[in-house]
Every structure is written in structure tokens, then in C-alpha cells.
GROMACS .gro file of C-alpha atoms in nm:
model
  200
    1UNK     CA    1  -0.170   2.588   0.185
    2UNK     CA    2  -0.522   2.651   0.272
    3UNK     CA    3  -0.623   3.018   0.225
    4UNK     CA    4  -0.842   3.117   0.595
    5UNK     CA    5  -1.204   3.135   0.575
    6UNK     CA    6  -1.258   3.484   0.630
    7UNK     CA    7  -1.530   3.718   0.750
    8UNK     CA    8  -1.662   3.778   0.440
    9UNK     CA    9  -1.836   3.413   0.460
   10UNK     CA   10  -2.086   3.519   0.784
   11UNK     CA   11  -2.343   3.541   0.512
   12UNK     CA   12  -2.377   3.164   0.487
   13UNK     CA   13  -2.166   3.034   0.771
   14UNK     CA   14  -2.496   2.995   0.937
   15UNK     CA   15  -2.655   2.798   0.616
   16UNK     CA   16  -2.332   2.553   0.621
   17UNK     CA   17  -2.331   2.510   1.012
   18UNK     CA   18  -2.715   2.370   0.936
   19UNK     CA   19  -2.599   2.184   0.648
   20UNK     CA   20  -2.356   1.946   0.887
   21UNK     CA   21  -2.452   1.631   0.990
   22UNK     CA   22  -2.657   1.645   1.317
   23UNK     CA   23  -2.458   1.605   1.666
   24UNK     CA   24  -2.107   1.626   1.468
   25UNK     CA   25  -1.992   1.974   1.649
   26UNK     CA   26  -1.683   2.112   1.493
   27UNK     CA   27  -1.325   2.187   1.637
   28UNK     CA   28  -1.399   2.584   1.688
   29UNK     CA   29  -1.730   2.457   1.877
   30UNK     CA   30  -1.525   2.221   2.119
   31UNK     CA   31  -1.259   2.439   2.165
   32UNK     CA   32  -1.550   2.697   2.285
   33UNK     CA   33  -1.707   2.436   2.517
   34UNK     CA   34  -1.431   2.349   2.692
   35UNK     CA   35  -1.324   2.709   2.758
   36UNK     CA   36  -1.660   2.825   2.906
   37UNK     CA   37  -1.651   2.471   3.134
   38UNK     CA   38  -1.338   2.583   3.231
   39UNK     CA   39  -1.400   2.979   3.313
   40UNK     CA   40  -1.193   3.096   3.038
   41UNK     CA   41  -1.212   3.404   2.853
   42UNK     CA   42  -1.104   3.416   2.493
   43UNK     CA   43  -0.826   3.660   2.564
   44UNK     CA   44  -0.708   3.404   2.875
   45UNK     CA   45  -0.712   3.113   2.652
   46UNK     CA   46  -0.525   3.281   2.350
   47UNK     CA   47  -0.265   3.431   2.586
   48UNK     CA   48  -0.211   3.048   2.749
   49UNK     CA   49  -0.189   2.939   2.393
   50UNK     CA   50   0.075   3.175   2.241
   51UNK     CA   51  -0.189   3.295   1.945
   52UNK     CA   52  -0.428   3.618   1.955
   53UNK     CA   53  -0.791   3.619   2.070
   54UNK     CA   54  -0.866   3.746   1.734
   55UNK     CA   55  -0.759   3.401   1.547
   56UNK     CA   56  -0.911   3.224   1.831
   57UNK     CA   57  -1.254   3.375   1.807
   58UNK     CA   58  -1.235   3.315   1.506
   59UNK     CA   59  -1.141   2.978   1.491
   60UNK     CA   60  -1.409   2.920   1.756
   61UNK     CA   61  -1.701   3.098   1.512
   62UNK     CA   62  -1.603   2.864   1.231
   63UNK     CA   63  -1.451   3.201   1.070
   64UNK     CA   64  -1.070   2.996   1.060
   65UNK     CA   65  -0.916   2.691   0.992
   66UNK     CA   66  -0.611   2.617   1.260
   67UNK     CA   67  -0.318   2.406   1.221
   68UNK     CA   68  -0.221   2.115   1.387
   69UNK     CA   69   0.050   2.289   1.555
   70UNK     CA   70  -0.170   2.583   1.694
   71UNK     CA   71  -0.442   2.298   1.784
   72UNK     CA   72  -0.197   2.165   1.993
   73UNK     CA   73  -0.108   2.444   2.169
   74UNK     CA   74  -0.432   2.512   2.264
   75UNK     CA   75  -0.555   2.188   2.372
   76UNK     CA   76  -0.244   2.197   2.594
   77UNK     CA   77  -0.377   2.486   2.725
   78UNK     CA   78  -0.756   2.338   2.799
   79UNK     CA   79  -0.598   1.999   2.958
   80UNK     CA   80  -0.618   1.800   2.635
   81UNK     CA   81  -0.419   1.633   2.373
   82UNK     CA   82  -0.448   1.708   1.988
   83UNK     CA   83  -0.635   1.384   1.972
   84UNK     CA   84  -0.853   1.324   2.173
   85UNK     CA   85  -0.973   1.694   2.086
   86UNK     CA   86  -0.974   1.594   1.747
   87UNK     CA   87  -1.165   1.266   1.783
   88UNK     CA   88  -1.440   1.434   2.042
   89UNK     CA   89  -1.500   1.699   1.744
   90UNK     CA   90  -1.560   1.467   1.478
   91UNK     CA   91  -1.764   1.220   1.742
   92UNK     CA   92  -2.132   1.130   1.535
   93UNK     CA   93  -2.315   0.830   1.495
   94UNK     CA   94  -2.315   0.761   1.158
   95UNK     CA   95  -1.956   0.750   0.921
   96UNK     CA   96  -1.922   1.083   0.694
   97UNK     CA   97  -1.749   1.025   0.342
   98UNK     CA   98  -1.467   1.264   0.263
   99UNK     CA   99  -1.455   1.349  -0.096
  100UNK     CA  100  -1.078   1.337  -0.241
  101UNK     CA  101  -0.984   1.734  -0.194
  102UNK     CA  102  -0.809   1.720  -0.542
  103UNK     CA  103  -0.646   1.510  -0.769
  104UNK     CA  104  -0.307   1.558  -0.892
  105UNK     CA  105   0.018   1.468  -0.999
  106UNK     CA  106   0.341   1.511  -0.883
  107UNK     CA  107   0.566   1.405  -1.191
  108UNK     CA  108   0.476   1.183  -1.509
  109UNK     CA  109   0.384   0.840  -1.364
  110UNK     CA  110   0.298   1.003  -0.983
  111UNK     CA  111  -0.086   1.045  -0.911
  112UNK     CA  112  -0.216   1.142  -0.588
  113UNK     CA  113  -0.597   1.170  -0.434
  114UNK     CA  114  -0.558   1.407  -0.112
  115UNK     CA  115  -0.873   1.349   0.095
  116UNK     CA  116  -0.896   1.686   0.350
  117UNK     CA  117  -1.039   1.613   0.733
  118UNK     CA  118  -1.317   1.821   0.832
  119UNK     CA  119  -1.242   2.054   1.088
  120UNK     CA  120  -0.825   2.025   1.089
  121UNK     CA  121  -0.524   2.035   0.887
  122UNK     CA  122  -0.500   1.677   0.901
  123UNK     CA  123  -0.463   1.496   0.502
  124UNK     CA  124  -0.475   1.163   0.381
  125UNK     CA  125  -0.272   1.114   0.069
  126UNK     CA  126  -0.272   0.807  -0.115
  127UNK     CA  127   0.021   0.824  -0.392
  128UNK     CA  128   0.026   0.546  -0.672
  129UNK     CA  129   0.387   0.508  -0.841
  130UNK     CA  130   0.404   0.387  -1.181
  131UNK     CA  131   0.759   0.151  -1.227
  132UNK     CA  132   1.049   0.415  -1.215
  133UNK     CA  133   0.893   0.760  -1.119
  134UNK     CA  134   0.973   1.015  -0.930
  135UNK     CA  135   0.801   1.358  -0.766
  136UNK     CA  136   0.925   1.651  -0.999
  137UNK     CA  137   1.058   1.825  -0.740
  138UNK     CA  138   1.156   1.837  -0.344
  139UNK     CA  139   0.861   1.915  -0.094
  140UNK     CA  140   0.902   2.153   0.211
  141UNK     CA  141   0.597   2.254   0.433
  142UNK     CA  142   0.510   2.290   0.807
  143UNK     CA  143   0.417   1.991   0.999
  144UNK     CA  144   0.523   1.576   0.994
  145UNK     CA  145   0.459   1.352   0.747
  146UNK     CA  146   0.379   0.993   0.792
  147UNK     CA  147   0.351   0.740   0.503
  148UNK     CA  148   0.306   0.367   0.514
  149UNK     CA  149   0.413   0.170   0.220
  150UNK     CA  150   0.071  -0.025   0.100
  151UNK     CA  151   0.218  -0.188  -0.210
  152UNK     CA  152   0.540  -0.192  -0.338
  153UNK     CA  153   0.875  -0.017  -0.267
  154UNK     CA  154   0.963   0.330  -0.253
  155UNK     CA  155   1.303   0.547  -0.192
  156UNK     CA  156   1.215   0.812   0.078
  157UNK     CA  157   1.490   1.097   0.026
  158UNK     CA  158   1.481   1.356   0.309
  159UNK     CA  159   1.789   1.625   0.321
  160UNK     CA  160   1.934   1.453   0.020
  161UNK     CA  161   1.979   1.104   0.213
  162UNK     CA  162   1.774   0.780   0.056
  163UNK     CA  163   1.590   0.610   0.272
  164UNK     CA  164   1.422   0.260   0.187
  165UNK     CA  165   1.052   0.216   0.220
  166UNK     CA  166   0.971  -0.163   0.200
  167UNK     CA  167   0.585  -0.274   0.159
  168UNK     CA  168   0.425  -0.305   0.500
  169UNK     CA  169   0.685  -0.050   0.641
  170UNK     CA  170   0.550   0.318   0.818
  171UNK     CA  171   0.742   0.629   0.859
  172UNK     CA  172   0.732   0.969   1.001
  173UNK     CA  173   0.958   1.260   0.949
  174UNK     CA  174   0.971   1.676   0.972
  175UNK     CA  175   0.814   1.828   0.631
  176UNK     CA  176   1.041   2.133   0.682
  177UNK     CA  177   1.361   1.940   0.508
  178UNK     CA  178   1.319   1.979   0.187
  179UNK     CA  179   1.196   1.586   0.093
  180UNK     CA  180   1.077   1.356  -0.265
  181UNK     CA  181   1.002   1.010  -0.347
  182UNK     CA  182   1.079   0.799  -0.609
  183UNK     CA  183   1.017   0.443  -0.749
  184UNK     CA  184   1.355   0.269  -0.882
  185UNK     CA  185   1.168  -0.079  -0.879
  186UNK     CA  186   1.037  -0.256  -1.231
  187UNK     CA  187   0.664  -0.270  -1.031
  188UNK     CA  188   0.437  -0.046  -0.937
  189UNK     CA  189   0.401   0.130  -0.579
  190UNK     CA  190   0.109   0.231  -0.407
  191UNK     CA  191   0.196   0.456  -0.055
  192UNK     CA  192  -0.071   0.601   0.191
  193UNK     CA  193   0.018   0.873   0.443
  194UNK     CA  194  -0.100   1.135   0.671
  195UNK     CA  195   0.007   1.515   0.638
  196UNK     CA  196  -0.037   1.769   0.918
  197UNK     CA  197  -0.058   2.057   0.690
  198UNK     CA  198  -0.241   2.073   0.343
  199UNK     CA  199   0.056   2.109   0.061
  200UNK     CA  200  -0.178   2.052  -0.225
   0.00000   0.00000   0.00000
């Protein structure tokens, strides 16, 4: 997972906040908008939202990432969904590029780019299958996945139970059983998906 930005960064958090694209204001700045619209202390929000006013302030300084799940909680709390939060803090004029967040492997014949979305948990994962490959090992993390089969087909096994994924096909499921892919086809498979929590 994503280690927290901590408090040790306030020396430059001020030289990156410049650094962002103009008019693009960040989920910890919306979050604070919406809360002074609405009369809201920090400690009134937090305590709506189930987390401390701690985490919040600092989420709302730029000081802390938050999770999807936490997001949600909070834009519950302000009168909002996750994504229409979400899309109002990354609202700009022009498109930003994402740089892949890492390249990787999973097992011999499994590459992966994982692209990171600024300002949430949210990753896009784009996995490319080489003819019968297979993760290493099971995945478990907080969260849903979502993965839409761009080329190919893949065996989705979550809990130990296969589950077909034909080309042109989407599906969701909880990361917290224990889950893998593999390719048992003679071609090669190419499948794009969304995590809710960084596992890379």
C-alpha cells in the first residue's frame, strides 16, 4: 500500500501545490470547501464520518492520502457521492497525463503498468498475459476490483472458484478474498481494470 505523506513534507508541500496544473484543486481542497459552505468544523465533519479530525486535517492540507472507503464516508457526510467528489476534484480544462506508477510483474509471462490517480486511491492496471501464465501467487487487499477483458481470455479465480473472463466481458468483485488470474488459452490476453486501493 501507499505509505501517508507525512508532516515531515510541509517543507515543499507548498512548492508542489504551485507546481499543479492551474484550477485543478485537489480532493483535501474540496473536501475543505464544502465543509466551510456547509458550517462544519473539522472535528463535526470527522465525527459524522467515523475517522479523527487529525487524519482529516490532514487529508484536507494535502498532508494524507485517503482511501476510497474513508472518501466515501465522508462525502456521505457533506451530501455527496464518491464520484462526483472525485470528478469535481480533478475538474481542469486541459487533460493531465498520468505516468505508469510502476512496472511490474506478477509471474513469468504476467506484466503489468499500474497508472496511480491523482488525489485518490483509485488505479488503473492494464495486465498483458503471455499464452499460459499465471500470477505467482493469490492477491488480498482492501477495496473492489473491476477488470474488463480487452483482448483475449482469462480464468478469474476468487476463493478458489474459476471464473471465465471472455474478451469484451467486465467484472467486479471484493479484493479481501484472497484472488489470481491465469491464462490457459494458446493466445495472448490483454485485461484492463480499476483497483480501489494501490496493491503495487
Amino acid at each position: 500500500m501507499t505509505q501517508h505523506r507525512r508532516a515531515q513534507h510541509d517543507g515543499n508541500r507548498s512548492a508542489q501545490k504551485r507546481a499543479s496544473p492551474a484550477g485543478v484543486p485537489q480532493v483535501g481542497d474540496v473536501i475543505r470547501r464544502l465543509r466551510k459552505q456547509r458550517g462544519l468544523s473539522v472535528r463535526t465533519l470527522a465525527a459524522s464520518s467515523g475517522i479523527s479530525p487529525s487524519f482529516l486535517g490532514a487529508v484536507e492540507r494535502g498532508d494524507s492520502d485517503i482511501a476510497l472507503g474513508r472518501l466515501a464516508l465522508v462525502a456521505h457526510a457533506l451530501g455527496h457521492d464518491v464520484a462526483s467528489l472525485l470528478g469535481y476534484s480533478l475538474r481542469q480544462s486541459t487533460p493531465r497525463f498520468v505516468e505508469p506508477a510502476r512496472h511490474g510483474a506478477r509471474g513469468e509471462g504476467v506484466e503489468f503498468s499500474a497508472f496511480r490517480i491523482p488525489g485518490s486511491h483509485l488505479e488503473l492496471l492494464v495486465a498483458h498475459f503471455a499464452p499460459h501464465t499465471r500470477f505467482d501467487d493469490s492477491i488480498t487487499h482492501a477495496g473492489i476490483d473491476v477488470a474488463y477483458m480487452a483482448r483475449g481470455e482469462l480464468v478469474l479465480v476468487v476463493d478458489g472458484v474459476d471464473y471465465t473472463l471472455h474478451e469484451g466481458c467486465c467484472v467486479v468483485w471484493p479484493s479481501s478474498h484472497p484472488h489470481t488470474m491465469r491464462n490457459d488459452s494458446d493466445t495472448p490476453a490483454i485485461a484492463v481494470g480499476f483497483a480501489t486501493e494501490t496493491v503495487h
